[in-house]
mmCIF file of C-alpha atoms and ligand atoms in Angstrom:
data_model
loop_
_atom_site.group_PDB
_atom_site.id
_atom_site.type_symbol
_atom_site.label_atom_id
_atom_site.label_comp_id
_atom_site.label_asym_id
_atom_site.label_seq_id
_atom_site.Cartn_x
_atom_site.Cartn_y
_atom_site.Cartn_z
ATOM 1 C CA MET A 1383 6.308 14.251 10.705
ATOM 2 C CA ASN A 1384 6.464 10.494 11.211
ATOM 3 C CA LEU A 1385 5.548 7.761 8.753
ATOM 4 C CA ALA A 1386 4.880 4.191 9.968
ATOM 5 C CA VAL A 1387 4.409 0.771 8.410
ATOM 6 C CA VAL A 1388 2.590 -1.929 10.368
ATOM 7 C CA GLN A 1389 3.497 -5.589 9.960
ATOM 8 C CA MET A 1390 0.872 -8.083 11.090
ATOM 9 C CA HIS A 1391 -0.558 -11.563 10.616
ATOM 10 C CA PRO A 1392 -4.221 -11.165 9.645
ATOM 11 C CA ALA A 1393 -6.548 -14.012 10.618
ATOM 12 C CA PHE A 1394 -8.007 -15.438 7.397
ATOM 13 C CA GLY A 1395 -11.711 -14.678 7.069
ATOM 14 C CA GLU A 1396 -11.955 -13.021 10.507
ATOM 15 C CA VAL A 1397 -12.787 -9.437 9.652
ATOM 16 C CA GLU A 1398 -13.908 -8.421 13.133
ATOM 17 C CA ILE A 1399 -10.849 -9.881 14.828
ATOM 18 C CA ASN A 1400 -8.620 -8.164 12.268
ATOM 19 C CA LEU A 1401 -10.441 -4.873 12.800
ATOM 20 C CA GLU A 1402 -9.758 -5.068 16.518
ATOM 21 C CA ARG A 1403 -6.086 -5.818 15.960
ATOM 22 C CA ILE A 1404 -5.692 -3.078 13.379
ATOM 23 C CA CYS A 1405 -7.258 -0.557 15.795
ATOM 24 C CA ALA A 1406 -4.949 -1.715 18.618
ATOM 25 C CA LEU A 1407 -1.866 -1.442 16.375
ATOM 26 C CA LEU A 1408 -3.002 1.960 15.132
ATOM 27 C CA ASP A 1409 -3.267 3.114 18.714
ATOM 28 C CA ARG A 1410 0.398 2.156 19.235
ATOM 29 C CA ALA A 1411 1.670 3.813 16.036
ATOM 30 C CA GLU A 1412 3.288 7.139 16.793
ATOM 31 C CA ALA A 1413 2.982 8.601 13.318
ATOM 32 C CA GLU A 1414 0.773 10.959 11.356
ATOM 33 C CA VAL A 1415 0.605 8.531 8.407
ATOM 34 C CA VAL A 1416 0.240 4.786 9.046
ATOM 35 C CA VAL A 1417 0.256 2.067 6.379
ATOM 36 C CA PHE A 1418 -1.155 -1.451 6.944
ATOM 37 C CA PRO A 1419 -0.726 -4.516 4.662
ATOM 38 C CA GLU A 1420 -2.758 -5.554 1.633
ATOM 39 C CA LEU A 1421 -6.046 -7.322 2.578
ATOM 40 C CA ALA A 1422 -5.222 -6.685 6.249
ATOM 41 C CA LEU A 1423 -8.907 -6.895 7.156
ATOM 42 C CA SER A 1424 -9.464 -10.317 5.598
ATOM 43 C CA GLY A 1425 -6.350 -12.345 4.930
ATOM 44 C CA TYR A 1426 -5.116 -13.121 1.435
ATOM 45 C CA PHE A 1427 -5.411 -16.562 -0.091
ATOM 46 C CA PHE A 1428 -8.891 -16.637 -1.589
ATOM 47 C CA THR A 1429 -9.251 -19.389 -4.165
ATOM 48 C CA THR A 1430 -12.855 -18.820 -5.287
ATOM 49 C CA ARG A 1431 -14.965 -15.720 -5.921
ATOM 50 C CA HIS A 1432 -17.546 -17.232 -3.576
ATOM 51 C CA GLN A 1433 -15.052 -16.998 -0.726
ATOM 52 C CA VAL A 1434 -14.409 -13.323 -1.485
ATOM 53 C CA GLU A 1435 -18.132 -12.584 -1.913
ATOM 54 C CA ALA A 1436 -18.808 -14.025 1.534
ATOM 55 C CA ILE A 1437 -16.492 -11.544 3.188
ATOM 56 C CA ALA A 1438 -16.037 -8.511 0.890
ATOM 57 C CA LEU A 1439 -16.994 -5.133 2.349
ATOM 58 C CA GLU A 1440 -19.097 -2.443 0.792
ATOM 59 C CA ARG A 1441 -17.844 1.092 1.171
ATOM 60 C CA ASN A 1442 -20.491 1.985 3.749
ATOM 61 C CA SER A 1443 -19.861 -1.129 5.853
ATOM 62 C CA VAL A 1444 -19.889 -1.012 9.649
ATOM 63 C CA ILE A 1445 -16.293 -2.286 9.678
ATOM 64 C CA LEU A 1446 -14.913 0.534 7.508
ATOM 65 C CA ASN A 1447 -16.962 3.090 9.444
ATOM 66 C CA ALA A 1448 -15.490 1.819 12.715
ATOM 67 C CA LEU A 1449 -11.973 2.029 11.323
ATOM 68 C CA GLU A 1450 -12.602 5.534 10.073
ATOM 69 C CA ASN A 1451 -13.844 6.620 13.503
ATOM 70 C CA THR A 1452 -10.618 5.338 15.044
ATOM 71 C CA ALA A 1453 -8.473 7.112 12.422
ATOM 72 C CA LYS A 1454 -10.378 10.360 12.999
ATOM 73 C CA ARG A 1455 -10.168 10.091 16.771
ATOM 74 C CA GLN A 1456 -6.415 9.576 16.522
ATOM 75 C CA GLU A 1457 -5.986 12.260 13.796
ATOM 76 C CA LYS A 1458 -4.016 9.879 11.579
ATOM 77 C CA VAL A 1459 -3.951 9.290 7.848
ATOM 78 C CA VAL A 1460 -4.429 5.515 7.592
ATOM 79 C CA VAL A 1461 -4.037 3.189 4.593
ATOM 80 C CA VAL A 1462 -5.539 -0.326 4.952
ATOM 81 C CA GLY A 1463 -6.047 -3.146 2.463
ATOM 82 C CA PHE A 1464 -9.464 -4.860 2.265
ATOM 83 C CA PRO A 1465 -11.623 -6.874 -0.155
ATOM 84 C CA GLU A 1466 -14.166 -4.513 -1.696
ATOM 85 C CA ARG A 1467 -17.585 -5.390 -3.095
ATOM 86 C CA ASP A 1468 -19.255 -3.053 -5.564
ATOM 87 C CA GLY A 1469 -22.403 -4.728 -6.883
ATOM 88 C CA SER A 1470 -21.197 -7.959 -8.449
ATOM 89 C CA ARG A 1471 -17.639 -6.699 -8.755
ATOM 90 C CA LEU A 1472 -14.880 -7.563 -6.284
ATOM 91 C CA PHE A 1473 -11.683 -5.591 -5.843
ATOM 92 C CA ASN A 1474 -8.444 -5.950 -3.935
ATOM 93 C CA SER A 1475 -8.594 -2.408 -2.560
ATOM 94 C CA ALA A 1476 -6.928 -0.060 -0.124
ATOM 95 C CA VAL A 1477 -8.909 2.580 1.706
ATOM 96 C CA VAL A 1478 -7.156 5.799 2.645
ATOM 97 C CA PHE A 1479 -8.760 7.527 5.622
ATOM 98 C CA ASP A 1480 -8.290 11.273 5.781
ATOM 99 C CA PRO A 1481 -8.925 12.244 9.420
ATOM 100 C CA ARG A 1482 -10.033 15.707 8.302
ATOM 101 C CA GLY A 1483 -12.039 14.763 5.255
ATOM 102 C CA GLU A 1484 -13.300 12.081 2.922
ATOM 103 C CA ARG A 1485 -12.151 8.531 2.397
ATOM 104 C CA HIS A 1486 -10.450 7.492 -0.830
ATOM 105 C CA TYR A 1487 -10.136 4.076 -2.438
ATOM 106 C CA TYR A 1488 -7.441 2.585 -4.618
ATOM 107 C CA ARG A 1489 -8.309 -0.659 -6.426
ATOM 108 C CA LYS A 1490 -5.299 -2.850 -7.241
ATOM 109 C CA THR A 1491 -4.397 -2.513 -10.896
ATOM 110 C CA HIS A 1492 -2.106 -5.496 -11.437
ATOM 111 C CA LEU A 1493 -3.552 -8.704 -10.009
ATOM 112 C CA PHE A 1494 -1.028 -11.275 -8.813
ATOM 113 C CA TYR A 1495 -1.303 -15.037 -9.398
ATOM 114 C CA ARG A 1496 -4.688 -16.493 -8.334
ATOM 115 C CA GLU A 1497 -6.019 -13.028 -7.508
ATOM 116 C CA GLN A 1498 -6.808 -12.978 -11.234
ATOM 117 C CA PHE A 1499 -9.478 -15.658 -10.657
ATOM 118 C CA VAL A 1500 -11.187 -14.031 -7.682
ATOM 119 C CA PHE A 1501 -10.911 -10.245 -8.083
ATOM 120 C CA ASP A 1502 -11.763 -7.799 -10.831
ATOM 121 C CA GLU A 1503 -9.039 -5.604 -12.238
ATOM 122 C CA GLY A 1504 -8.873 -2.237 -10.480
ATOM 123 C CA ASP A 1505 -10.401 0.726 -12.290
ATOM 124 C CA THR A 1506 -9.301 3.684 -10.156
ATOM 125 C CA GLY A 1507 -5.881 4.245 -11.679
ATOM 126 C CA PHE A 1508 -3.124 5.812 -9.616
ATOM 127 C CA PHE A 1509 -3.916 9.054 -7.802
ATOM 128 C CA VAL A 1510 -2.245 11.376 -5.315
ATOM 129 C CA LEU A 1511 -3.852 12.883 -2.211
ATOM 130 C CA ASP A 1512 -2.687 16.166 -0.713
ATOM 131 C CA PHE A 1513 -2.832 16.289 3.080
ATOM 132 C CA SER A 1514 -2.122 19.991 3.294
ATOM 133 C CA TRP A 1515 -1.949 20.334 7.074
ATOM 134 C CA LEU A 1516 0.948 17.828 7.050
ATOM 135 C CA ASP A 1517 2.344 19.185 3.772
ATOM 136 C CA VAL A 1518 2.529 15.643 2.438
ATOM 137 C CA ARG A 1519 1.237 14.226 -0.847
ATOM 138 C CA LEU A 1520 0.481 10.525 -0.738
ATOM 139 C CA GLY A 1521 0.021 7.987 -3.514
ATOM 140 C CA THR A 1522 -0.957 4.338 -3.120
ATOM 141 C CA MET A 1523 -0.091 1.207 -5.030
ATOM 142 C CA ILE A 1524 -0.595 -2.380 -3.835
ATOM 143 C CA CYS A 1525 2.061 -5.095 -3.720
ATOM 144 C CA TYR A 1526 2.536 -6.590 -7.228
ATOM 145 C CA ASP A 1527 2.069 -3.094 -8.693
ATOM 146 C CA TRP A 1528 5.774 -2.688 -7.803
ATOM 147 C CA ARG A 1529 6.755 -4.840 -10.811
ATOM 148 C CA PHE A 1530 5.468 -2.111 -13.099
ATOM 149 C CA PRO A 1531 7.714 0.941 -12.792
ATOM 150 C CA GLU A 1532 4.978 2.901 -14.572
ATOM 151 C CA ALA A 1533 2.853 2.674 -11.399
ATOM 152 C CA ALA A 1534 5.348 4.408 -9.110
ATOM 153 C CA ARG A 1535 6.353 6.797 -11.907
ATOM 154 C CA THR A 1536 2.723 7.790 -12.466
ATOM 155 C CA LEU A 1537 2.371 8.541 -8.756
ATOM 156 C CA ALA A 1538 5.613 10.523 -8.702
ATOM 157 C CA LEU A 1539 4.638 12.521 -11.806
ATOM 158 C CA GLY A 1540 1.315 13.164 -10.057
ATOM 159 C CA GLY A 1541 3.241 14.838 -7.245
ATOM 160 C CA ALA A 1542 3.511 12.079 -4.642
ATOM 161 C CA ASP A 1543 6.141 12.619 -1.934
ATOM 162 C CA VAL A 1544 5.349 9.258 -0.378
ATOM 163 C CA ILE A 1545 4.193 6.031 -2.015
ATOM 164 C CA ALA A 1546 2.281 3.776 0.386
ATOM 165 C CA CYS A 1547 2.486 0.142 -0.680
ATOM 166 C CA PRO A 1548 0.245 -2.199 1.323
ATOM 167 C CA SER A 1549 1.642 -5.651 0.516
ATOM 168 C CA ASN A 1550 1.389 -9.421 0.946
ATOM 169 C CA LEU A 1551 4.739 -10.252 -0.624
ATOM 170 C CA VAL A 1552 5.610 -13.884 -1.254
ATOM 171 C CA THR A 1553 8.888 -13.462 -3.148
ATOM 172 C CA HIS A 1554 12.123 -11.847 -2.058
ATOM 173 C CA VAL A 1555 13.022 -9.968 -5.243
ATOM 174 C CA TRP A 1556 10.901 -6.990 -4.211
ATOM 175 C CA ARG A 1557 13.674 -6.027 -1.828
ATOM 176 C CA MET A 1558 15.858 -5.210 -4.837
ATOM 177 C CA ALA A 1559 13.172 -3.205 -6.611
ATOM 178 C CA MET A 1560 11.323 -1.177 -3.943
ATOM 179 C CA PRO A 1561 14.387 0.938 -3.081
ATOM 180 C CA VAL A 1562 14.849 1.544 -6.801
ATOM 181 C CA ARG A 1563 11.243 2.761 -7.121
ATOM 182 C CA ALA A 1564 12.174 5.286 -4.377
ATOM 183 C CA LEU A 1565 15.487 6.279 -5.951
ATOM 184 C CA GLU A 1566 14.330 6.589 -9.562
ATOM 185 C CA ASN A 1567 11.388 8.793 -8.536
ATOM 186 C CA LYS A 1568 13.020 10.592 -5.621
ATOM 187 C CA VAL A 1569 10.143 9.714 -3.276
ATOM 188 C CA TYR A 1570 9.707 7.876 0.004
ATOM 189 C CA VAL A 1571 8.317 4.340 -0.357
ATOM 190 C CA ALA A 1572 6.542 2.710 2.600
ATOM 191 C CA VAL A 1573 6.107 -1.066 2.217
ATOM 192 C CA ALA A 1574 3.784 -2.617 4.832
ATOM 193 C CA ASN A 1575 4.080 -6.367 4.382
ATOM 194 C CA ARG A 1576 2.411 -9.170 6.300
ATOM 195 C CA ILE A 1577 3.843 -12.276 7.933
ATOM 196 C CA GLY A 1578 2.667 -15.859 8.398
ATOM 197 C CA SER A 1579 1.325 -18.318 5.844
ATOM 198 C CA GLU A 1580 -1.996 -19.390 4.371
ATOM 199 C CA SER A 1581 -2.936 -22.631 2.643
ATOM 200 C CA ASP A 1582 -5.828 -23.741 0.450
ATOM 201 C CA GLY A 1583 -5.100 -27.375 1.311
ATOM 202 C CA THR A 1584 -2.869 -28.009 -1.706
ATOM 203 C CA GLU A 1585 -0.702 -24.916 -1.805
ATOM 204 C CA THR A 1586 0.806 -22.792 0.943
ATOM 205 C CA LEU A 1587 1.797 -19.159 0.524
ATOM 206 C CA SER A 1588 4.320 -17.712 2.973
ATOM 207 C CA PHE A 1589 4.568 -13.979 3.455
ATOM 208 C CA ASN A 1590 7.968 -12.631 4.244
ATOM 209 C CA GLY A 1591 7.646 -9.513 6.379
ATOM 210 C CA ARG A 1592 10.636 -7.172 6.355
ATOM 211 C CA SER A 1593 8.331 -4.198 6.030
ATOM 212 C CA ALA A 1594 10.412 -1.121 5.385
ATOM 213 C CA ILE A 1595 10.472 2.570 4.636
ATOM 214 C CA TYR A 1596 12.914 3.761 1.961
ATOM 215 C CA ASN A 1597 13.951 7.382 1.716
ATOM 216 C CA TYR A 1598 14.125 9.339 -1.544
ATOM 217 C CA ASN A 1599 17.676 8.129 -2.123
ATOM 218 C CA GLY A 1600 16.555 4.512 -1.909
ATOM 219 C CA MET A 1601 18.099 3.902 1.512
ATOM 220 C CA VAL A 1602 16.297 1.819 4.142
ATOM 221 C CA ILE A 1603 15.464 4.144 7.036
ATOM 222 C CA THR A 1604 13.547 1.618 9.104
ATOM 223 C CA GLU A 1605 12.842 -2.088 8.687
ATOM 224 C CA LEU A 1606 11.155 -4.953 10.542
ATOM 225 C CA PRO A 1607 12.229 -8.614 10.846
ATOM 226 C CA PRO A 1608 10.824 -11.332 8.519
ATOM 227 C CA ASP A 1609 8.615 -13.067 11.062
ATOM 228 C CA THR A 1610 7.315 -10.844 13.862
ATOM 229 C CA GLU A 1611 4.476 -8.372 14.114
ATOM 230 C CA GLY A 1612 5.474 -4.801 14.755
ATOM 231 C CA ILE A 1613 5.507 -1.166 13.752
ATOM 232 C CA ALA A 1614 8.417 0.582 12.033
ATOM 233 C CA THR A 1615 8.395 4.356 12.255
ATOM 234 C CA ALA A 1616 10.641 6.988 10.704
ATOM 235 C CA PRO A 1617 10.700 10.774 10.609
ATOM 236 C CA ILE A 1618 10.346 12.056 7.043
ATOM 237 C CA GLU A 1619 10.666 15.406 5.260
ATOM 238 C CA PRO A 1620 8.164 15.175 2.385
ATOM 239 C CA THR A 1621 8.954 18.561 0.818
ATOM 240 C CA ARG A 1622 12.531 17.413 0.123
ATOM 241 C CA THR A 1623 11.232 15.057 -2.564
ATOM 242 C CA ARG A 1624 9.893 17.898 -4.691
ATOM 243 C CA ASN A 1625 13.161 19.158 -6.121
ATOM 244 C CA LYS A 1626 14.081 16.320 -8.475
ATOM 245 C CA SER A 1627 17.682 17.364 -9.031
ATOM 246 C CA PHE A 1628 20.482 15.252 -7.600
ATOM 247 C CA ASN A 1629 23.440 17.423 -8.632
ATOM 248 C CA SER A 1630 23.893 20.961 -9.967
ATOM 249 C CA ILE A 1631 22.991 19.924 -13.550
ATOM 250 C CA ASN A 1632 20.718 16.870 -13.521
ATOM 251 C CA ASP A 1633 17.048 16.709 -12.605
ATOM 252 C CA ILE A 1634 15.380 13.316 -12.977
ATOM 253 C CA PHE A 1635 12.109 14.789 -14.197
ATOM 254 C CA ALA A 1636 13.517 17.563 -16.414
ATOM 255 C CA ASP A 1637 15.920 15.020 -17.959
ATOM 256 C CA ARG A 1638 13.150 12.595 -18.947
ATOM 257 C CA ARG A 1639 12.784 12.022 -22.704
ATOM 258 C CA PRO A 1640 9.244 10.677 -23.211
ATOM 259 C CA TRP A 1641 9.592 10.850 -27.010
ATOM 260 C CA ALA A 1642 12.202 8.087 -26.765
ATOM 261 C CA TYR A 1643 10.137 5.783 -24.574
ATOM 262 C CA ARG A 1644 7.597 3.124 -25.438
ATOM 263 C CA LEU A 1645 4.967 2.391 -22.805
HETATM 264 C C1 ACM B 824 1.032 -9.721 -4.262
HETATM 265 O O1 ACM B 824 0.706 -8.887 -5.116
HETATM 266 N N1 ACM B 824 0.269 -9.954 -3.208
HETATM 267 C C2 ACM B 824 2.284 -10.463 -4.368
#
């Protein structure tokens, strides 16, 4: 099967335009599982809750329904970041569309920088979805979650073969850590990052692209440039992540010593 990450430049505040572009990119993606960036439907740099409230989507929104119809028509598992409204609460969420079943939602656990002023902390925890007809188990974390190895480890212990990581990365250090999250858990990691910049008038955030897929040895198997939109696709073998040994004696899960760790 193929796994793809999509790199794009969302238009800030333009949900309908972004929906159209996401659907067009999805159409071009030749993969069974396709990962889009964090907040791909809205853009990123919200500086007040009011701004998020004006644009956040409820789960039964027309926009998410339209996206789901496209995912179902194309028979693809699709992960897309969006701002979620649930009553008075606002989340930096990712929806996972299962073309043969229900939708699932991950709400970002670790809020980065000014996200802490405009979003509520995610309450879903980290979970793994089993897409049995593809024989792939998928977990999701969002961007800054990478700084907490417990996030990827929780997904791997939950049986994930692939970690989808919708992102809006503004540093460069993630490129040292993401392959390590893959290696230390023996899983694929798919980082879909955005490009472009956004400003609130006093501060500009630049997003650095280089979306990539890492294999379970932490090697880059496909990667995009820092500044252009595009789709990176790679063939993967999810079942190969399930045996956690890396030589005839060691197994990275069997060798864990939780009694010695402090969380
Ligand atoms: C980030 O979490 N968007 C850096």
